[in-house]
Coordinates of C-alpha atoms and ligand atoms in Angstrom, one line a residue:
M1 CA 109.0 89.1 114.0
F2 CA 112.2 90.2 115.8
K3 CA 110.3 91.2 118.9
S4 CA 109.3 87.7 120.1
C5 CA 113.0 86.6 120.0
K6 CA 114.4 89.8 121.5
R7 CA 114.5 88.3 125.0
Y8 CA 116.9 85.5 123.8
F9 CA 119.3 88.0 122.3
F10 CA 119.0 90.3 125.3
L11 CA 119.8 87.4 127.7
G12 CA 122.6 86.4 125.4
V13 CA 124.1 89.9 125.7
V14 CA 123.7 89.8 129.5
F15 CA 125.5 86.4 129.7
S16 CA 128.3 87.7 127.4
L17 CA 128.6 90.7 129.7
F18 CA 129.2 88.3 132.6
A19 CA 131.7 86.3 130.6
A20 CA 133.5 89.4 129.5
F21 CA 133.7 90.7 133.0
L22 CA 135.1 87.4 134.3
D23 CA 137.7 87.4 131.5
M24 CA 138.8 90.8 132.8
I25 CA 139.5 89.5 136.3
N26 CA 142.2 87.0 135.5
P27 CA 144.9 89.5 134.3
K28 CA 144.3 91.4 137.5
V29 CA 144.8 88.2 139.6
V30 CA 148.1 87.6 137.7
Q31 CA 149.2 91.3 138.1
Y32 CA 148.6 91.2 141.9
T33 CA 150.3 87.8 142.2
V34 CA 153.4 88.9 140.3
D35 CA 153.6 92.4 142.0
C36 CA 152.4 91.7 145.5
V37 CA 152.6 88.0 146.2
L38 CA 155.8 87.1 144.4
G39 CA 157.4 90.6 144.4
T40 CA 156.9 93.6 146.7
D41 CA 156.6 96.6 144.4
G42 CA 152.8 96.8 144.0
T43 CA 150.0 98.2 146.0
L44 CA 146.8 96.3 146.5
P45 CA 143.3 97.8 146.4
D46 CA 141.8 97.9 149.9
F47 CA 139.2 95.2 149.3
V48 CA 141.8 92.8 147.8
A49 CA 144.2 93.5 150.7
S50 CA 141.6 92.7 153.4
L51 CA 140.5 89.6 151.4
I52 CA 144.2 88.4 151.5
E53 CA 144.4 89.2 155.2
K54 CA 141.4 87.0 155.9
T55 CA 142.8 84.1 153.9
G56 CA 146.0 84.2 156.0
G57 CA 148.0 87.0 154.5
V58 CA 150.6 87.3 151.7
S59 CA 153.0 84.9 153.3
F60 CA 150.3 82.2 153.5
L61 CA 149.5 82.7 149.8
R62 CA 153.2 82.6 148.9
S63 CA 153.4 79.1 150.4
H64 CA 150.0 78.1 148.9
L65 CA 150.3 79.4 145.4
Y66 CA 148.0 76.6 144.1
L67 CA 145.1 78.6 145.7
I68 CA 145.7 81.4 143.3
A69 CA 145.9 78.9 140.4
L70 CA 142.7 77.4 141.6
L71 CA 141.0 80.8 141.6
V72 CA 142.2 81.4 138.0
V73 CA 140.7 78.1 137.0
V74 CA 137.4 78.7 138.7
I75 CA 137.1 82.2 137.1
A76 CA 137.9 80.6 133.7
L77 CA 135.3 77.9 134.2
L78 CA 132.6 80.4 135.2
A79 CA 133.5 82.5 132.1
A80 CA 133.2 79.4 129.9
L81 CA 129.8 78.6 131.5
F82 CA 128.5 82.1 130.7
R83 CA 129.9 81.9 127.2
Y84 CA 128.0 78.6 126.7
L85 CA 124.8 80.2 128.0
Y86 CA 125.4 83.2 125.7
R87 CA 125.8 80.9 122.7
M88 CA 122.7 78.9 123.6
C89 CA 120.6 82.0 123.9
N90 CA 122.0 83.2 120.6
I91 CA 121.2 79.8 119.0
F92 CA 117.6 79.8 120.4
G93 CA 117.0 83.4 119.2
T94 CA 118.5 82.9 115.8
E95 CA 116.9 79.6 115.0
R96 CA 113.4 80.7 116.1
L97 CA 113.7 84.0 114.2
I98 CA 115.0 82.2 111.1
K99 CA 112.2 79.6 111.3
R100 CA 109.6 82.4 111.5
L101 CA 111.3 84.2 108.6
R102 CA 111.1 81.0 106.4
D103 CA 107.5 80.4 107.4
R104 CA 106.6 84.0 106.6
L105 CA 108.4 83.9 103.3
F106 CA 106.6 80.7 102.3
D107 CA 103.2 82.1 103.4
H108 CA 103.8 85.4 101.6
I109 CA 104.9 83.7 98.4
Q110 CA 101.7 81.6 98.5
R111 CA 99.7 84.8 98.5
L112 CA 101.5 86.6 95.7
P113 CA 99.6 87.1 92.4
F114 CA 100.2 85.2 89.2
S115 CA 101.7 88.2 87.6
W116 CA 104.5 88.2 90.2
Y117 CA 105.5 84.6 89.3
N118 CA 105.7 85.6 85.6
A119 CA 108.1 88.4 86.5
N120 CA 110.4 86.3 88.7
H121 CA 112.5 83.3 88.1
T122 CA 111.7 80.3 90.3
G123 CA 115.4 79.5 90.8
D124 CA 116.1 83.1 92.0
I125 CA 113.1 83.0 94.4
I126 CA 114.4 79.7 95.9
Q127 CA 117.9 81.2 96.2
R128 CA 116.5 84.1 98.1
C129 CA 114.6 81.8 100.4
T130 CA 117.6 79.5 101.1
S131 CA 121.0 81.1 100.5
D132 CA 120.0 84.6 101.5
V133 CA 118.2 83.4 104.6
E134 CA 121.3 81.4 105.4
T135 CA 123.4 84.6 105.2
V136 CA 121.1 86.3 107.6
R137 CA 121.2 83.3 109.9
N138 CA 125.0 83.4 110.0
F139 CA 124.9 87.0 110.8
L140 CA 122.5 86.6 113.6
S141 CA 124.1 83.6 115.2
E142 CA 127.7 84.8 114.8
Q143 CA 127.9 88.5 114.3
M144 CA 124.9 90.5 115.6
T145 CA 125.5 89.8 119.3
A146 CA 129.3 89.7 118.6
L147 CA 128.9 93.5 118.0
F148 CA 127.6 93.9 121.5
R149 CA 130.2 91.5 122.9
I150 CA 133.0 93.3 121.1
G151 CA 131.8 96.7 122.1
L152 CA 131.6 95.6 125.7
L153 CA 135.0 93.9 125.7
I154 CA 136.5 97.1 124.2
V155 CA 135.0 99.3 126.9
M156 CA 135.9 97.0 129.7
A157 CA 139.5 96.3 128.5
M158 CA 140.0 100.1 127.9
F159 CA 138.8 100.8 131.5
F160 CA 141.3 98.4 133.0
M161 CA 144.0 99.5 130.7
I162 CA 143.5 103.2 131.5
R163 CA 143.7 102.4 135.1
I164 CA 147.0 100.6 134.6
D165 CA 148.7 103.2 132.3
G166 CA 146.9 106.0 130.5
R167 CA 149.7 106.5 127.9
L168 CA 149.9 102.9 127.0
A169 CA 146.1 102.8 126.8
F170 CA 146.2 105.7 124.3
V171 CA 148.7 103.8 122.1
S172 CA 146.4 100.8 122.1
G173 CA 143.1 102.7 121.7
V174 CA 144.2 104.9 118.8
F175 CA 143.9 101.9 116.6
I176 CA 140.3 101.3 117.3
P177 CA 138.9 104.2 115.2
V178 CA 141.4 103.4 112.5
V179 CA 140.0 99.9 112.2
I180 CA 136.4 101.0 112.4
L181 CA 136.9 103.8 109.7
Y182 CA 138.8 101.5 107.5
S183 CA 136.2 98.8 107.8
L184 CA 133.3 101.2 107.1
F185 CA 135.1 102.5 104.0
F186 CA 135.5 98.9 102.8
H187 CA 131.9 98.1 103.8
N188 CA 130.6 100.8 101.5
R189 CA 132.9 99.8 98.6
I190 CA 132.0 96.1 98.7
G191 CA 128.2 96.3 99.1
N192 CA 127.6 96.5 95.3
A193 CA 129.9 93.5 94.6
F194 CA 127.9 91.4 97.1
Q195 CA 124.7 92.4 95.4
K196 CA 126.0 91.5 92.0
A197 CA 127.4 88.1 93.3
D198 CA 124.0 87.3 94.8
E199 CA 122.2 88.2 91.6
E200 CA 124.6 86.1 89.6
E201 CA 124.0 83.2 92.0
G202 CA 120.2 83.7 91.5
L203 CA 120.6 83.5 87.7
L204 CA 122.7 80.3 88.1
S205 CA 120.0 78.7 90.3
A206 CA 117.4 79.8 87.7
I207 CA 119.3 78.0 84.9
A208 CA 119.7 74.9 86.9
Q209 CA 116.1 74.8 88.0
E210 CA 114.8 75.5 84.5
N211 CA 116.9 72.7 83.1
L212 CA 115.8 70.2 85.8
T213 CA 112.2 71.0 85.2
G214 CA 112.6 71.0 81.4
V215 CA 114.9 68.0 81.2
R216 CA 112.6 66.2 78.7
V217 CA 112.6 69.1 76.3
V218 CA 116.4 69.4 76.6
R219 CA 116.9 65.7 75.8
A220 CA 114.2 65.6 73.1
F221 CA 115.8 68.4 71.2
G222 CA 119.4 67.4 71.9
R223 CA 120.1 70.7 73.7
E224 CA 122.4 69.2 76.4
I225 CA 125.6 70.8 75.0
Y226 CA 124.0 74.1 74.5
E227 CA 122.5 74.1 77.9
R228 CA 125.7 73.0 79.5
E229 CA 127.6 75.7 77.8
R230 CA 125.0 78.2 78.9
F231 CA 125.4 77.0 82.5
E232 CA 129.2 77.0 82.3
K233 CA 129.2 80.6 81.0
Q234 CA 127.0 81.8 83.8
N235 CA 129.1 79.7 86.3
D236 CA 132.3 81.2 84.9
G237 CA 131.1 84.8 85.4
Y238 CA 129.9 83.9 88.9
T239 CA 133.2 82.2 89.8
R240 CA 135.2 85.2 88.5
M241 CA 133.1 87.5 90.5
W242 CA 133.6 85.5 93.7
I243 CA 137.4 85.3 93.1
R244 CA 137.5 89.1 92.7
L245 CA 135.3 89.5 95.8
M246 CA 137.3 87.1 97.9
G247 CA 140.4 88.8 96.7
W248 CA 139.2 92.1 98.0
L249 CA 138.0 90.5 101.2
S250 CA 141.4 88.8 101.7
A251 CA 143.2 92.0 101.1
F252 CA 141.0 93.7 103.7
W253 CA 141.4 90.9 106.3
C254 CA 145.1 90.8 105.8
S255 CA 145.5 94.5 106.1
N256 CA 143.2 94.5 109.1
D257 CA 145.4 91.7 110.7
F258 CA 148.5 93.9 110.0
I259 CA 147.0 96.8 111.8
T260 CA 146.2 94.5 114.8
G261 CA 149.8 93.2 114.7
L262 CA 151.1 96.7 114.6
Q263 CA 149.0 97.6 117.6
I264 CA 150.3 94.6 119.6
M265 CA 153.9 95.3 118.7
L266 CA 153.7 99.0 119.7
V267 CA 152.0 98.2 123.0
T268 CA 154.7 95.5 123.7
V269 CA 157.6 97.8 122.9
F270 CA 156.2 100.9 124.7
G271 CA 155.3 98.8 127.7
A272 CA 158.7 97.3 127.8
V273 CA 160.3 100.7 127.6
F274 CA 158.1 102.0 130.5
C275 CA 159.0 98.9 132.5
V276 CA 162.8 99.4 131.9
H277 CA 162.4 103.0 133.0
G278 CA 160.6 101.8 136.2
E279 CA 157.4 103.6 135.2
L280 CA 155.4 100.3 135.1
S281 CA 155.7 97.2 137.3
V282 CA 156.3 93.9 135.6
G283 CA 152.9 92.6 136.9
A284 CA 151.1 95.6 135.5
Y285 CA 152.9 95.2 132.2
I286 CA 151.9 91.5 132.0
A287 CA 148.3 92.5 132.8
F288 CA 148.3 95.3 130.3
V289 CA 149.5 93.0 127.5
S290 CA 146.8 90.5 128.5
Y291 CA 144.1 93.2 128.2
N292 CA 145.6 94.5 125.0
G293 CA 145.4 90.9 123.6
M294 CA 141.7 90.8 124.7
L295 CA 141.1 94.1 122.9
A296 CA 143.1 93.5 119.8
W297 CA 141.3 90.5 118.5
P298 CA 137.8 91.7 119.0
V299 CA 138.8 95.0 117.2
R300 CA 140.0 92.8 114.4
E301 CA 136.8 90.9 114.5
L302 CA 134.8 94.1 114.5
G303 CA 136.4 94.9 111.2
R304 CA 135.2 91.6 109.8
V305 CA 131.7 92.1 111.2
I306 CA 131.4 95.5 109.6
S307 CA 132.6 94.2 106.2
D308 CA 130.2 91.2 106.4
M309 CA 127.4 93.5 107.2
S310 CA 127.4 94.6 103.6
R311 CA 126.7 91.0 102.6
V312 CA 123.8 90.6 105.1
G313 CA 122.5 94.0 104.0
V314 CA 122.2 92.7 100.4
S315 CA 120.6 89.5 101.6
V316 CA 118.1 91.3 103.7
K317 CA 117.2 93.6 100.7
R318 CA 116.7 90.5 98.5
I319 CA 114.4 88.9 101.1
R320 CA 112.5 92.2 101.6
Y321 CA 111.9 92.3 97.9
I322 CA 109.7 89.2 98.4
L323 CA 108.1 90.3 101.6
D324 CA 107.3 93.8 100.2
S325 CA 105.7 92.4 97.1
E326 CA 102.0 93.2 97.2
P327 CA 100.0 90.0 97.8
E328 CA 96.6 89.3 96.2
N329 CA 93.8 91.3 97.7
A330 CA 92.0 88.5 99.5
G331 CA 89.3 90.8 100.8
D332 CA 87.3 90.8 104.0
D333 CA 87.7 87.3 105.5
K334 CA 84.5 87.7 107.6
D335 CA 82.4 88.1 104.4
S336 CA 81.6 84.5 103.7
A337 CA 78.1 84.9 102.2
P338 CA 77.6 82.1 99.7
L339 CA 77.6 83.1 96.0
S340 CA 74.8 82.2 93.6
G341 CA 73.3 83.4 90.4
D342 CA 74.4 84.3 86.9
I343 CA 77.9 85.1 85.7
V344 CA 78.1 88.3 83.7
F345 CA 81.1 89.6 81.7
D346 CA 80.3 93.2 81.1
H347 CA 82.4 95.0 78.4
V348 CA 85.6 93.3 79.7
S349 CA 88.9 94.3 78.1
F350 CA 92.3 93.1 79.3
A351 CA 96.0 93.4 78.5
Y352 CA 98.8 91.6 80.3
E353 CA 101.3 94.1 79.0
K354 CA 100.4 97.7 78.2
D355 CA 99.0 98.3 74.8
T356 CA 98.7 94.7 73.8
K357 CA 95.1 94.0 74.3
V358 CA 94.3 90.3 74.7
L359 CA 90.6 90.8 75.3
E360 CA 88.5 93.6 73.9
D361 CA 84.9 94.4 74.9
V362 CA 83.9 90.9 75.8
S363 CA 80.3 90.7 77.1
F364 CA 78.1 87.6 77.8
T365 CA 75.8 86.2 80.4
L366 CA 75.8 82.7 81.8
K367 CA 72.8 81.6 83.7
Q368 CA 73.1 79.4 86.8
G369 CA 73.1 75.7 85.9
Q370 CA 73.8 76.4 82.3
T371 CA 76.8 75.2 80.3
L372 CA 78.8 77.6 78.2
G373 CA 81.2 76.3 75.5
I374 CA 84.1 78.5 74.4
L375 CA 85.7 78.0 71.1
G376 CA 88.5 80.1 69.7
G377 CA 91.9 79.9 68.0
T378 CA 95.2 79.5 69.7
G379 CA 95.9 82.6 71.7
A380 CA 92.4 84.0 71.3
G381 CA 92.1 84.7 75.0
K382 CA 90.0 81.8 76.2
S383 CA 92.2 80.9 79.2
T384 CA 92.7 84.6 80.0
L385 CA 88.9 84.9 80.4
M386 CA 88.9 82.2 83.0
Y387 CA 91.9 83.6 84.8
L388 CA 90.0 86.9 85.1
L389 CA 86.9 85.1 86.5
E390 CA 89.0 83.3 89.1
R391 CA 90.9 86.6 89.8
L392 CA 94.2 84.9 89.1
Y393 CA 94.8 88.2 87.3
E394 CA 92.9 91.3 88.5
L395 CA 90.8 93.1 86.1
P396 CA 91.7 96.8 86.3
E397 CA 88.9 99.2 87.4
D398 CA 88.3 100.9 84.0
C399 CA 88.3 97.6 82.0
G400 CA 84.7 96.5 82.5
R401 CA 83.1 94.3 85.2
I402 CA 82.7 90.7 85.9
T403 CA 79.8 89.9 88.3
I404 CA 78.5 86.8 90.0
G405 CA 74.9 87.1 91.2
G406 CA 75.1 90.8 90.6
R407 CA 78.2 91.2 92.8
D408 CA 81.4 92.5 91.2
I409 CA 84.0 89.8 91.7
R410 CA 86.5 92.5 92.9
D411 CA 84.3 92.8 96.0
I412 CA 84.1 89.1 96.7
P413 CA 86.7 87.8 99.1
L414 CA 89.2 85.5 97.2
P415 CA 88.6 82.4 99.3
V416 CA 84.8 82.7 98.8
L417 CA 85.2 83.3 95.1
R418 CA 87.7 80.4 94.6
S419 CA 85.7 78.0 96.6
H420 CA 82.7 78.9 94.4
I421 CA 84.6 78.4 91.2
G422 CA 86.7 75.4 90.3
L423 CA 89.1 75.6 87.4
V424 CA 90.9 72.7 85.7
L425 CA 93.9 74.4 84.3
Q426 CA 95.0 73.8 80.7
E427 CA 98.3 72.5 81.9
S428 CA 97.6 70.0 84.6
F429 CA 100.1 69.8 87.5
L430 CA 100.3 66.9 89.9
F431 CA 102.3 66.7 93.1
S432 CA 104.7 63.9 93.9
R433 CA 102.2 62.2 96.2
T434 CA 99.9 59.2 95.8
L435 CA 97.1 59.2 93.2
A436 CA 94.5 59.3 96.0
E437 CA 96.2 62.2 97.7
N438 CA 96.4 64.0 94.4
I439 CA 92.8 63.5 93.6
A440 CA 91.8 64.7 97.1
I441 CA 94.1 67.7 97.0
T442 CA 91.4 70.1 98.0
Q443 CA 90.5 68.1 101.1
E444 CA 92.3 68.5 104.3
G445 CA 93.8 65.5 106.1
E446 CA 93.3 61.9 105.0
P447 CA 91.6 61.5 101.5
D448 CA 87.9 60.5 101.7
M449 CA 88.2 57.4 99.6
D450 CA 84.5 57.2 98.7
A451 CA 84.6 60.7 97.2
V452 CA 88.0 59.9 95.5
K453 CA 86.6 56.8 93.9
Q454 CA 83.4 58.5 92.7
A455 CA 85.4 61.3 91.2
A456 CA 87.8 58.9 89.5
G457 CA 84.8 57.0 88.1
T458 CA 83.3 60.2 86.5
A459 CA 86.8 61.2 85.2
D460 CA 87.1 57.7 83.6
L461 CA 90.1 56.8 85.7
T462 CA 88.9 53.7 87.5
E463 CA 90.2 51.2 85.0
T464 CA 93.5 53.0 84.7
I465 CA 94.0 53.1 88.4
E466 CA 93.0 49.4 88.8
R467 CA 95.7 48.5 86.3
F468 CA 98.4 50.0 88.6
S469 CA 99.7 47.5 91.1
D470 CA 99.3 49.9 94.0
G471 CA 96.0 51.2 92.8
Y472 CA 95.1 54.5 94.5
E473 CA 98.3 54.3 96.5
T474 CA 100.4 54.6 93.3
F475 CA 103.0 57.2 93.8
V476 CA 102.9 59.9 91.1
G477 CA 106.4 61.1 90.1
E478 CA 107.3 64.8 90.2
R479 CA 104.8 67.0 88.3
G480 CA 103.0 63.7 87.4
V481 CA 105.7 62.5 85.1
T482 CA 104.7 58.8 85.6
L483 CA 101.3 59.4 84.1
S484 CA 100.4 59.9 80.4
G485 CA 99.0 63.3 79.3
G486 CA 95.5 62.1 79.2
Q487 CA 95.7 60.4 82.6
K488 CA 97.0 63.6 84.0
Q489 CA 94.1 65.5 82.6
S490 CA 91.6 63.0 83.9
T491 CA 93.2 63.2 87.4
A492 CA 92.9 67.0 87.2
I493 CA 89.2 66.6 86.4
A494 CA 88.8 64.2 89.3
Q495 CA 90.4 66.8 91.6
L496 CA 87.8 69.3 90.6
L497 CA 85.0 66.8 91.2
V498 CA 86.1 66.1 94.7
K499 CA 86.0 69.8 95.3
N500 CA 82.6 69.9 93.7
P501 CA 82.1 73.7 93.4
P502 CA 78.9 75.3 92.0
V503 CA 80.9 76.6 89.0
M504 CA 83.2 74.3 87.1
I505 CA 85.6 75.4 84.4
F506 CA 87.4 72.9 82.1
D507 CA 90.1 74.7 80.2
D508 CA 90.8 72.4 77.2
S509 CA 90.8 69.6 79.8
L510 CA 89.9 66.9 77.4
S511 CA 92.3 67.7 74.7
A512 CA 94.7 64.8 75.5
V513 CA 92.1 62.1 75.9
D514 CA 90.8 60.2 72.9
M515 CA 87.3 61.1 71.5
E516 CA 85.7 58.1 73.1
T517 CA 87.0 58.9 76.6
D518 CA 86.1 62.5 76.0
A519 CA 82.5 61.5 75.2
R520 CA 82.3 59.2 78.2
I521 CA 83.7 61.8 80.6
R522 CA 81.3 64.4 79.3
S523 CA 78.2 62.3 79.7
A524 CA 79.3 61.2 83.2
L525 CA 80.0 64.8 84.1
K526 CA 76.5 65.9 82.9
E527 CA 74.9 63.3 85.1
R528 CA 76.9 64.0 88.1
T529 CA 76.9 67.8 87.9
A530 CA 73.4 68.5 86.7
D531 CA 73.0 71.6 88.9
A532 CA 76.5 73.0 88.3
T533 CA 77.2 75.9 86.0
M534 CA 79.9 74.7 83.6
I535 CA 82.3 76.4 81.2
L536 CA 83.9 74.1 78.7
I537 CA 86.8 75.4 76.6
S538 CA 87.8 73.3 73.7
H539 CA 89.0 73.2 70.1
R540 CA 86.7 70.2 69.5
I541 CA 83.3 71.0 68.2
T542 CA 82.0 67.6 69.5
T543 CA 83.0 68.6 73.0
L544 CA 81.1 71.9 72.8
M545 CA 78.1 71.2 70.7
Q546 CA 75.8 70.1 73.5
A547 CA 76.5 73.3 75.6
D548 CA 73.5 75.6 76.1
R549 CA 75.4 78.4 74.6
I550 CA 78.7 78.6 72.7
L551 CA 80.9 81.6 72.6
V552 CA 83.3 82.0 69.7
L553 CA 86.3 84.1 70.6
D554 CA 88.3 85.6 67.8
H555 CA 91.5 87.4 68.7
G556 CA 90.0 88.7 72.0
H557 CA 86.6 89.7 70.5
V558 CA 83.3 87.9 70.8
A559 CA 82.7 86.8 67.2
E560 CA 79.6 84.8 67.7
I561 CA 77.4 83.5 70.6
G562 CA 74.5 81.2 70.6
S563 CA 73.4 77.6 70.7
H564 CA 74.9 75.0 68.4
E565 CA 71.9 75.2 66.0
E566 CA 71.9 79.0 66.0
L567 CA 75.6 79.2 65.2
L568 CA 75.3 76.7 62.4
K569 CA 72.6 78.9 60.9
K570 CA 74.8 81.9 61.2
N571 CA 77.2 80.4 58.7
G572 CA 80.2 82.1 60.4
I573 CA 83.4 80.9 62.1
Y574 CA 81.6 78.2 64.0
K575 CA 80.0 76.7 60.9
H576 CA 83.4 76.8 59.2
I577 CA 85.1 74.9 61.9
Y578 CA 82.2 72.5 62.2
D579 CA 82.5 71.7 58.5
I580 CA 86.2 71.0 58.9
Q581 CA 86.0 68.9 62.0
V582 CA 82.6 67.1 61.8
D583 CA 80.9 67.4 58.5
Q584 CA 83.8 66.7 56.2
K585 CA 81.8 65.9 53.2
Ligands
ATP601 N1 101.2 85.8 81.5 C1 101.1 86.4 80.3 N2 101.8 87.5 80.0 C2 101.7 88.1 78.8 N3 101.0 87.6 77.8 C3 100.3 86.5 78.0 C4 100.3 85.8 79.2 N4 99.5 84.8 79.2 C5 99.0 84.8 77.9 N5 99.4 85.8 77.2 C6 99.0 86.2 75.9 O1 97.6 86.4 75.8 C7 97.1 85.9 74.7 C8 95.9 85.0 75.0 O2 96.4 83.9 75.7 P1 95.4 82.7 76.3 O3 96.2 81.8 77.1 O4 94.2 83.4 76.9 O5 95.0 82.1 74.9 P2 94.0 80.8 74.7 O6 92.9 81.3 73.9 O7 93.8 80.1 76.0 O8 94.9 79.9 73.8 P3 95.1 78.3 73.7 O9 93.9 77.8 72.9 O10 96.4 78.1 73.0 O11 95.1 77.8 75.1 C9 98.2 85.2 73.9 O12 98.5 86.0 72.8 C10 99.3 85.1 74.9 O13 100.5 85.3 74.2
MG602 MG1 94.3 78.4 76.8

């Protein structure tokens, strides 16, 4: 990622080198003017002497001093131009790099497995992608090339200073390692504090994000005060941490400034003493003080850069955490052979967390074109079965096999598998876009309105949509808040119908619609998807009874499997639930 932007940073360093070099010339011009043009106690280097001769000699310059002033201005102007170019290169490099970093982060996050999202707070992830990326950006735009610039300035200034007076240069230079060592010591001490502050900020974002998402629950249960106090407590801790951190930083910056002040003072005093003793000309003294000024502030800045590096180090680590997380194994993208055939669960066992088995030895076969109904109590593992089939969670090697058309799904590339299977999740989620866009979410570009209308018809949505004044262009609020639970479920079903995959899974997708709508949607589905393999998960016997086979899941085990009639005859769990729900005589 850094490679493609390297040239901008390289050019930036080159321009800053020119600017720094030009900055070094002006004190020399002043020195020669004071010593050789105004006074007579200096010696000019040969090339300067011959240049002055060509322009008319020292006496000419003495009567045309404005020429020297003009030279100083031109040099300053050129230096400003190079500094501008340096800044622009830096901005180009930084912004491109940061854009790529953001794109890559987003792309990587998209490819991370479900389990990763379970283990990480959304607020914290967002904080890593915004605040931490911003810290890196500040470092790149302000400080990374500053390191080169400062290094360069120090070397150049030292060169000129040594040439003017070695002893004075020693007095000035002795402070450089002091500042660097002091900064490094501080850098090491403060790293952990930055890490903690960033983590605290992540937690704060997580609380805010969770509260915004769950605002209805908070209001419904009157939890505002509790949630506010929880936020304030976290915010208190975070604020205290920053005050402490900034306290240390201020102490560091002030002591660093003091060291710089000390250096300037010593150079001024020693230089003055050398001047009084006649060991240094006034012009050379002025030039030396100018160079020392040029050196002192970059050295002070160097201290800041080093201390801020601990902060950027922490941010880089937090961003790397995301980029280093293992994405889903998408498989060979050239393998796009279409899938067909039966779905087989072969002795499948699964646990989200070690030792807590959610599924145990589940086996069944679903023939192509058949409908399977799944019935089971709350938490029986029905959704988990479907997550495994879509590889939202990976089935470990020694936990059985799931095959489609005889192929282990672990060997089927994810895009192929997921285009083959469509899953209406138990909790529908809609984007804050129009209804048409939401229904056609699986299509690229403009929604195909014919397909959208057809799907809406099958999902029993047409009437509802026609009642909205904007029809299909009705804007759905965030997460679909402006729709009722049943309307959201119907929209999710319509989404799947637009996709029209060969295998369709409805995970409790009709639970929020009334019995009548449920029946209408099912009969429309049957007509429309006659060739599709279907899996219906539901707590309602009426939803499942027409399926070719019904699987009854009990605490992760297959308790019964068979057609409606077969299961009624078995007189087991299915019959019991049937009696409660349907045959309440
Ligand atoms: N991401 C997860 N991490 C850990 N445990 C989980 C996770 N998701 C589900 N579980 C657990 O797995 C078990 C089965 O959950 P699952 O969602 O498959 O049940 P279900 O049969 O679909 O239930 P329901 O009818 O309520 O939708 C539950 O005990 C649940 O607590
Ligand atoms: Mg479920």
